[in-house]
mmCIF file of C-alpha atoms and ligand atoms in Angstrom:
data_model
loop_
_atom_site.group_PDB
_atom_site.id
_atom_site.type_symbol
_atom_site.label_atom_id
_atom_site.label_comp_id
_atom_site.label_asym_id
_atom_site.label_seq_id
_atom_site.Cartn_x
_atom_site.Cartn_y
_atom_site.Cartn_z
ATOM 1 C CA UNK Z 1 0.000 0.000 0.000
ATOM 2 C CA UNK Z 2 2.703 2.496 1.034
ATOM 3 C CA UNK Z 3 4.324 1.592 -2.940
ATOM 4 C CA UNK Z 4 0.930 3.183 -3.711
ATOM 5 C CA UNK Z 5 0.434 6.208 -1.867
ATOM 6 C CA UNK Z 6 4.209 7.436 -2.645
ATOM 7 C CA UNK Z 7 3.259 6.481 -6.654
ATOM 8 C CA UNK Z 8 0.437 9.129 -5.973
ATOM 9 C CA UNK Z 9 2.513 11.352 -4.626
ATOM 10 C CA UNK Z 10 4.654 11.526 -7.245
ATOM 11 C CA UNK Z 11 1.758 11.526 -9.530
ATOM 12 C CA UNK Z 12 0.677 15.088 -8.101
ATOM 13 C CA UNK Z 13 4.421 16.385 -8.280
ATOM 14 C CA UNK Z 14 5.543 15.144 -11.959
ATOM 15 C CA UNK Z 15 3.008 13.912 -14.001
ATOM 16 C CA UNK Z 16 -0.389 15.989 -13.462
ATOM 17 C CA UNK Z 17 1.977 18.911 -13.477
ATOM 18 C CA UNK Z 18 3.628 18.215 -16.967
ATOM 19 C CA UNK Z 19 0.269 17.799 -18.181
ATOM 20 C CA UNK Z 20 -2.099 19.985 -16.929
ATOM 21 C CA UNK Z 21 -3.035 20.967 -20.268
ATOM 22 C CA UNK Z 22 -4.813 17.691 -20.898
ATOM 23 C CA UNK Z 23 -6.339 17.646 -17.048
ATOM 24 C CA UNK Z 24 -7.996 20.916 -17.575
ATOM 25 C CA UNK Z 25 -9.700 19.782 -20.520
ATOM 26 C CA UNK Z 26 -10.797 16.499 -18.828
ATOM 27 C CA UNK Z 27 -12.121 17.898 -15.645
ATOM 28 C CA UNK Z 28 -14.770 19.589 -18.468
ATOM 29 C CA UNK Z 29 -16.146 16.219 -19.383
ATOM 30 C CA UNK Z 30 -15.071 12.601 -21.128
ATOM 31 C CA UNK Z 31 -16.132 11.473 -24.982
ATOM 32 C CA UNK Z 32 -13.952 8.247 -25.268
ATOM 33 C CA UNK Z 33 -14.243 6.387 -28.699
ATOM 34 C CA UNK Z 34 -14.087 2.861 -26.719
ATOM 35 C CA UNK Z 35 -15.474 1.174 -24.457
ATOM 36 C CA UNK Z 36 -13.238 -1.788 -22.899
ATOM 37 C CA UNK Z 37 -14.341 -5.030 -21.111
ATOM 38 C CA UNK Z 38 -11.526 -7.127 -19.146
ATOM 39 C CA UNK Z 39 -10.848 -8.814 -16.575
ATOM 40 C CA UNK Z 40 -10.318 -7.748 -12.513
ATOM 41 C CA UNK Z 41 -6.668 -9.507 -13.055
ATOM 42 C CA UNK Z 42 -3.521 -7.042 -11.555
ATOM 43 C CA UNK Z 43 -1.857 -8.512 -15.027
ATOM 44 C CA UNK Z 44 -4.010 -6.582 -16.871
ATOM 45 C CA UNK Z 45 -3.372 -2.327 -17.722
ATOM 46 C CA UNK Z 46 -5.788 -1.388 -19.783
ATOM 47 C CA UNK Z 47 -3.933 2.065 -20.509
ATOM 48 C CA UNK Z 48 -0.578 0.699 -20.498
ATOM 49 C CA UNK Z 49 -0.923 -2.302 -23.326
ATOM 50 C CA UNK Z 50 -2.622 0.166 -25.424
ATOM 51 C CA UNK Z 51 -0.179 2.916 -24.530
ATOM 52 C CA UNK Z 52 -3.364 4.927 -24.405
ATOM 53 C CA UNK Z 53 -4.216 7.586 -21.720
ATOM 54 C CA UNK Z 54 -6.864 9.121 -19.598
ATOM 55 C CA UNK Z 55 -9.920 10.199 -21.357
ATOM 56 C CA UNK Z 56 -9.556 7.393 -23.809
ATOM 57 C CA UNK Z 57 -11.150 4.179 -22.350
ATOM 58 C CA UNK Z 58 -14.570 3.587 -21.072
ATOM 59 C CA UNK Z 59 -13.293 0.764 -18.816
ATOM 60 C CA UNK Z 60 -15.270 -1.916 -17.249
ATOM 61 C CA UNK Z 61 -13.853 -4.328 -14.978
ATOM 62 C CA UNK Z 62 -14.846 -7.572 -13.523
ATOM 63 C CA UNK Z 63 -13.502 -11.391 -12.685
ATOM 64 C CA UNK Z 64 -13.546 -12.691 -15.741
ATOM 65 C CA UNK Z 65 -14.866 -10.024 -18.663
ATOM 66 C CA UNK Z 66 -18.507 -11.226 -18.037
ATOM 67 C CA UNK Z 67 -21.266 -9.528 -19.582
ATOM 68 C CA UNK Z 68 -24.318 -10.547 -18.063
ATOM 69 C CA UNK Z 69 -27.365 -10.972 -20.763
ATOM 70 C CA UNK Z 70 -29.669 -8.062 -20.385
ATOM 71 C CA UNK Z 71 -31.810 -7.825 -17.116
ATOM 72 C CA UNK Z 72 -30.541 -11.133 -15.770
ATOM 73 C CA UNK Z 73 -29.575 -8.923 -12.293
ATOM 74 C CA UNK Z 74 -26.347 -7.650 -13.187
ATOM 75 C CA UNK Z 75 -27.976 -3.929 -12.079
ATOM 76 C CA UNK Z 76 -24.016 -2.448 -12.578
ATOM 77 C CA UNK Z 77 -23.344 -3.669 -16.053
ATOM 78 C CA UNK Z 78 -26.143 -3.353 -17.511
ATOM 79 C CA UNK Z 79 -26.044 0.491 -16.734
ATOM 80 C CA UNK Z 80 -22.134 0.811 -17.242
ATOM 81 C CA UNK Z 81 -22.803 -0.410 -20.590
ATOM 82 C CA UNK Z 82 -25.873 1.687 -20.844
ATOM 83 C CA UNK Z 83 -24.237 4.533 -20.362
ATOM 84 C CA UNK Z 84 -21.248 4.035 -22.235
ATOM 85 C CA UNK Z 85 -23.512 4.114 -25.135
ATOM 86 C CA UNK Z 86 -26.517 6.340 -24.518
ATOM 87 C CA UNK Z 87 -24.578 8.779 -22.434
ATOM 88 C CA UNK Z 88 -21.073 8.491 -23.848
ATOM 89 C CA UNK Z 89 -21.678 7.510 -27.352
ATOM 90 C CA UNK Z 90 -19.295 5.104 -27.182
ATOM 91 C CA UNK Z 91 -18.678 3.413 -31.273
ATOM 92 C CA UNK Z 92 -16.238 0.481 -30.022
ATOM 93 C CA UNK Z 93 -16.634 -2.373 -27.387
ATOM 94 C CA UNK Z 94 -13.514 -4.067 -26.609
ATOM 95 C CA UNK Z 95 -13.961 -7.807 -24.407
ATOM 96 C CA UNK Z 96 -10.875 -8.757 -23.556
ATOM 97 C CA UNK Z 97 -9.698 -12.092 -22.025
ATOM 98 C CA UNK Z 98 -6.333 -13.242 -21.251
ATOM 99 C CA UNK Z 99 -4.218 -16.282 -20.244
ATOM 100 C CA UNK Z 100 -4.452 -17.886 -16.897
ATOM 101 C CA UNK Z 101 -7.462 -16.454 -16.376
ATOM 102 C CA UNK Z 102 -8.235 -17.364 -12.367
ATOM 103 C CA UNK Z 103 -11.832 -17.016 -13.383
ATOM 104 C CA UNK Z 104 -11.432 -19.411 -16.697
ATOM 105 C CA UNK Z 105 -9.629 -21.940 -14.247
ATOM 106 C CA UNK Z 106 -13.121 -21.646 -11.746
ATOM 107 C CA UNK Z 107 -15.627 -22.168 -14.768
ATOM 108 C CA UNK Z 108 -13.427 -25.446 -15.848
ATOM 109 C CA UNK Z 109 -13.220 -26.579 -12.367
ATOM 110 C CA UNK Z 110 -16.635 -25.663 -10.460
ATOM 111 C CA UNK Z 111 -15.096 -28.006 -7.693
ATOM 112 C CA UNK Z 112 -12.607 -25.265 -6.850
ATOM 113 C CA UNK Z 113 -15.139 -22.709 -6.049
ATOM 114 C CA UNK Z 114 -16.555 -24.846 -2.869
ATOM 115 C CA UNK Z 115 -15.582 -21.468 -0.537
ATOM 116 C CA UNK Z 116 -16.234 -18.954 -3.506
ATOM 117 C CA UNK Z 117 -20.280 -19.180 -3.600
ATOM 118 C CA UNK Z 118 -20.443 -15.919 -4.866
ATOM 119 C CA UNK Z 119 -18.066 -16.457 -7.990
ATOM 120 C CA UNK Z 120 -19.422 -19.877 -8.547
ATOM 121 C CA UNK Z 121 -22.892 -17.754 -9.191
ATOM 122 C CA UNK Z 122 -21.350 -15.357 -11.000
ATOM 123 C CA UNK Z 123 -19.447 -17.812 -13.322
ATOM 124 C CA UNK Z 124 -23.053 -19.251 -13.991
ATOM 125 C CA UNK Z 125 -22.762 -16.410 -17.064
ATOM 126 C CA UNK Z 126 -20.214 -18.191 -18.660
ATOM 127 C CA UNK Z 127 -21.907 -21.540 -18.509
ATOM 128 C CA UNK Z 128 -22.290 -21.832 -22.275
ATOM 129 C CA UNK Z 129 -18.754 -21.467 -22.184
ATOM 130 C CA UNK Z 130 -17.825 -24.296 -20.173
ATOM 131 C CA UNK Z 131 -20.322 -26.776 -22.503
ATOM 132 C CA UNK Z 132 -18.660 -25.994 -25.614
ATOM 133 C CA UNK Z 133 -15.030 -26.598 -23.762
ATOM 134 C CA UNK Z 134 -16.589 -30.316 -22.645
ATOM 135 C CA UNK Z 135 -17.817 -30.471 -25.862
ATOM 136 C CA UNK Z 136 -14.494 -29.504 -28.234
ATOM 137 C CA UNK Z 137 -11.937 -29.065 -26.090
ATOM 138 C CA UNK Z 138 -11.227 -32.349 -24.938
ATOM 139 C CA UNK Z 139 -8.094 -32.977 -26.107
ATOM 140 C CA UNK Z 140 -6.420 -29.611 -24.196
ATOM 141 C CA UNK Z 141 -4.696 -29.514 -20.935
ATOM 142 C CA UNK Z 142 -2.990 -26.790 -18.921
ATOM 143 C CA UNK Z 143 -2.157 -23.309 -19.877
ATOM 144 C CA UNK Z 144 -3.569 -24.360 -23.342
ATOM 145 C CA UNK Z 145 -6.891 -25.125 -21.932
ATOM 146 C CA UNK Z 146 -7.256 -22.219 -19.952
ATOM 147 C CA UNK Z 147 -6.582 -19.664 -23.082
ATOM 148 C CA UNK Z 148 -8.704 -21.217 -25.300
ATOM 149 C CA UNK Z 149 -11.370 -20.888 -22.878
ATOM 150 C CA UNK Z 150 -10.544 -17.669 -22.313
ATOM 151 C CA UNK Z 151 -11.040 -17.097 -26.338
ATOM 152 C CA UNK Z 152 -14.034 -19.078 -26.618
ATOM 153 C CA UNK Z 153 -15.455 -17.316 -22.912
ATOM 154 C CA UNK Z 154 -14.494 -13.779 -25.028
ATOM 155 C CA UNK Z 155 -17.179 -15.065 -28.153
ATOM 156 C CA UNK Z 156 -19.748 -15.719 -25.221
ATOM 157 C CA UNK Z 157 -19.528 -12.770 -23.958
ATOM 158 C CA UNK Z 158 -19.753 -10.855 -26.869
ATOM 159 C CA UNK Z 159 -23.374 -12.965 -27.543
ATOM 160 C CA UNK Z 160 -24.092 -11.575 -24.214
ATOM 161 C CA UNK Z 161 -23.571 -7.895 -25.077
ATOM 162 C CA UNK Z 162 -25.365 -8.639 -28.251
ATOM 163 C CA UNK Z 163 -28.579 -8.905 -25.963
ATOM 164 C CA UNK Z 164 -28.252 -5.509 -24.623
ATOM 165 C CA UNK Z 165 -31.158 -3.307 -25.865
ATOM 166 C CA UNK Z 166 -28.254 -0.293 -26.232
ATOM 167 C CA UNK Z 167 -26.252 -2.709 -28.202
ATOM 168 C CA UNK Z 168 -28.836 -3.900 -30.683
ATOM 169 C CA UNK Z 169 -29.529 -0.332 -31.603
ATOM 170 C CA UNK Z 170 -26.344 0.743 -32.465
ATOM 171 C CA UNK Z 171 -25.993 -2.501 -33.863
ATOM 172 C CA UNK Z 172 -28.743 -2.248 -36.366
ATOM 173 C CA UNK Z 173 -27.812 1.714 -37.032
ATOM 174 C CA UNK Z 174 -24.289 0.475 -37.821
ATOM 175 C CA UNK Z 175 -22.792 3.224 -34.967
ATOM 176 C CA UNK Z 176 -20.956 0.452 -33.059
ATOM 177 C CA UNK Z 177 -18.501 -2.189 -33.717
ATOM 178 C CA UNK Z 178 -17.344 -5.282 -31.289
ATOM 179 C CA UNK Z 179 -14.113 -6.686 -31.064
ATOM 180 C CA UNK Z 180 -12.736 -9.711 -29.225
ATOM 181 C CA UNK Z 181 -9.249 -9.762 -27.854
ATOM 182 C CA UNK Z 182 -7.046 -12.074 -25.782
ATOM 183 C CA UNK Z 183 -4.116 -10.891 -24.582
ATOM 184 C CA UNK Z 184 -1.319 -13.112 -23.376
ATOM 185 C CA UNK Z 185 0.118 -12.569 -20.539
ATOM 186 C CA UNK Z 186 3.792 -14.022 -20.761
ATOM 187 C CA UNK Z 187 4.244 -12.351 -24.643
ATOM 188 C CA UNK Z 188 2.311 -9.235 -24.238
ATOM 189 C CA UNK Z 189 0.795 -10.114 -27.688
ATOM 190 C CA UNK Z 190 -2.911 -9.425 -28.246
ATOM 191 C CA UNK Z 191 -5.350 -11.566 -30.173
ATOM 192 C CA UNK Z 192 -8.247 -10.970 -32.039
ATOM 193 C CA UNK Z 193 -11.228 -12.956 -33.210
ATOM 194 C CA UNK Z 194 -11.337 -12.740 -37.191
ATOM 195 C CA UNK Z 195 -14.909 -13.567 -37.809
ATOM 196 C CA UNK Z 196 -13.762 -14.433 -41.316
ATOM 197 C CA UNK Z 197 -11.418 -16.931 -40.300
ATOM 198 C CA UNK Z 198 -13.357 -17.889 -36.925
ATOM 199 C CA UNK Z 199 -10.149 -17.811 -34.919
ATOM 200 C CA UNK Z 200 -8.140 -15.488 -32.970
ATOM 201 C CA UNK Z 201 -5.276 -14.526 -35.016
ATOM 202 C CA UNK Z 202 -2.400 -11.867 -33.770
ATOM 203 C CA UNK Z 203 -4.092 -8.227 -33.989
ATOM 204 C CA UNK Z 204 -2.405 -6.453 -36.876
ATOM 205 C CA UNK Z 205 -1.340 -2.836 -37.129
ATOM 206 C CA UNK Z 206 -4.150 -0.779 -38.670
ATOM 207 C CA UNK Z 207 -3.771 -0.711 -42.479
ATOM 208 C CA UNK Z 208 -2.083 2.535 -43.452
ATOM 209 C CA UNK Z 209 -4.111 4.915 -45.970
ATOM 210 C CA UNK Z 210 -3.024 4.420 -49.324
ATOM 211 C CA UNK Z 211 0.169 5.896 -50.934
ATOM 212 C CA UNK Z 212 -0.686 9.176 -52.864
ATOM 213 C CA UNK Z 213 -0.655 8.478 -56.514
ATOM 214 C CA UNK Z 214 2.523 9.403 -58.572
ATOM 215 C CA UNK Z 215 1.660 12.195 -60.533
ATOM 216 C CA UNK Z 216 4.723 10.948 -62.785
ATOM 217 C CA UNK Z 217 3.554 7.376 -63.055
ATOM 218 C CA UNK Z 218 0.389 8.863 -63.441
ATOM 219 C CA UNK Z 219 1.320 11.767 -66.300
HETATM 220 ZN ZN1 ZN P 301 -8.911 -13.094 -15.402
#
């Protein structure tokens, strides 16, 4: 705790000052461009593997990226994805998972969760998750089991949001986009799901606009 307080500390004395240009304009209000979903894990930083900064990132947080379907009791997602898009206008949803996922372990082992009874209810949202890992994934074990539930938990999840009466609206109006990501925690490589390919596949560097044309070539 004390690592904390003196990193605040410092906070106030180098880094707010150096850029109180940017913390001016934020205390007016927020208009991030994304919205992004992961998981409670201290492995995860949000800002740092995107090398993005505040004001960017509508961030929602929880043990394992869950998004409850609509109105199944989840009272804070539902309106922290509400919001993101009503209020904030939010045109990207980011779920990301990533490897050894405590919670992933907890859906694949429900025997582990004997003194958890609140997680083992909460995991119940993933349930369609674990049935398609008894169902395909047989033939896994280890840290490759628990990633590729992790990618297959991100596609459930993003079914979930898909139930969200925000969601559908955008959706349909073609103001939002959903993306799936897995990041790996040992690489710091990210994954996304190609819904071409239906796999998760390194995420590539945006495509660059096209070269202006050669006037010579062109003459
Ligand atoms: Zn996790």
């Amino acid at each position: 705790m004390q690592k904390l307080i003196e990193g605040l500390h410092r906070f106030q004395s180098e880094v707010f000052t150096a850029q109180r240009d940017l913390f001016s304009r934020l205390s007016q209000g927020q208009s991030p461009e994304v919205m992004f979903i992961t998981c409670s894990d201290s492995r995860i930083s949000p800002t740092l593997i995107t090398q993005s900064g505040p004001g960017d990132m509508f961030v929602m947080r929880n043990a394992g990226n869950i998004v409850p379907p609509y109105g199944m009791g989840a009272d804070g997602e539902d309106a922290t994805i509400e919001f993101a898009l009503v209020g904030l206008k939010i045109r990207h949803i980011v779920i990301c998972g990533h490897s050894d996922c405590g919670a992933m372990k907890g859906l694949l082992h429900p025997e582990m969760l004997e003194t958890l009874p609140a997680m083992k209810t909460w995991l119940k949202h993933g349930e369609p998750t674990r049935r398609i890992m008894d169902a395909n994934y047989r033939h896994l074990h280890g840290n490759a089991l628990v990633t590729a539930t992790a990618e297959e938990n991100v596609l459930t999840q993003l079914e979930n949001l898909r139930t969200h009466p925000a969601v559908q609206e955008r959706l349909e109006r073609r103001e939002l986009t959903l993306h799936g990501w897995v990041y790996k925690i040992a690489t710091g490589q990210m994954f996304n799901y190609d819904h071409e390919v239906g796999q998760f596949t390194p995420l590539a560097r945006p495509a660059l606009p096209p070269p202006l044309q050669d006037e010579r070539a062109a003459g």
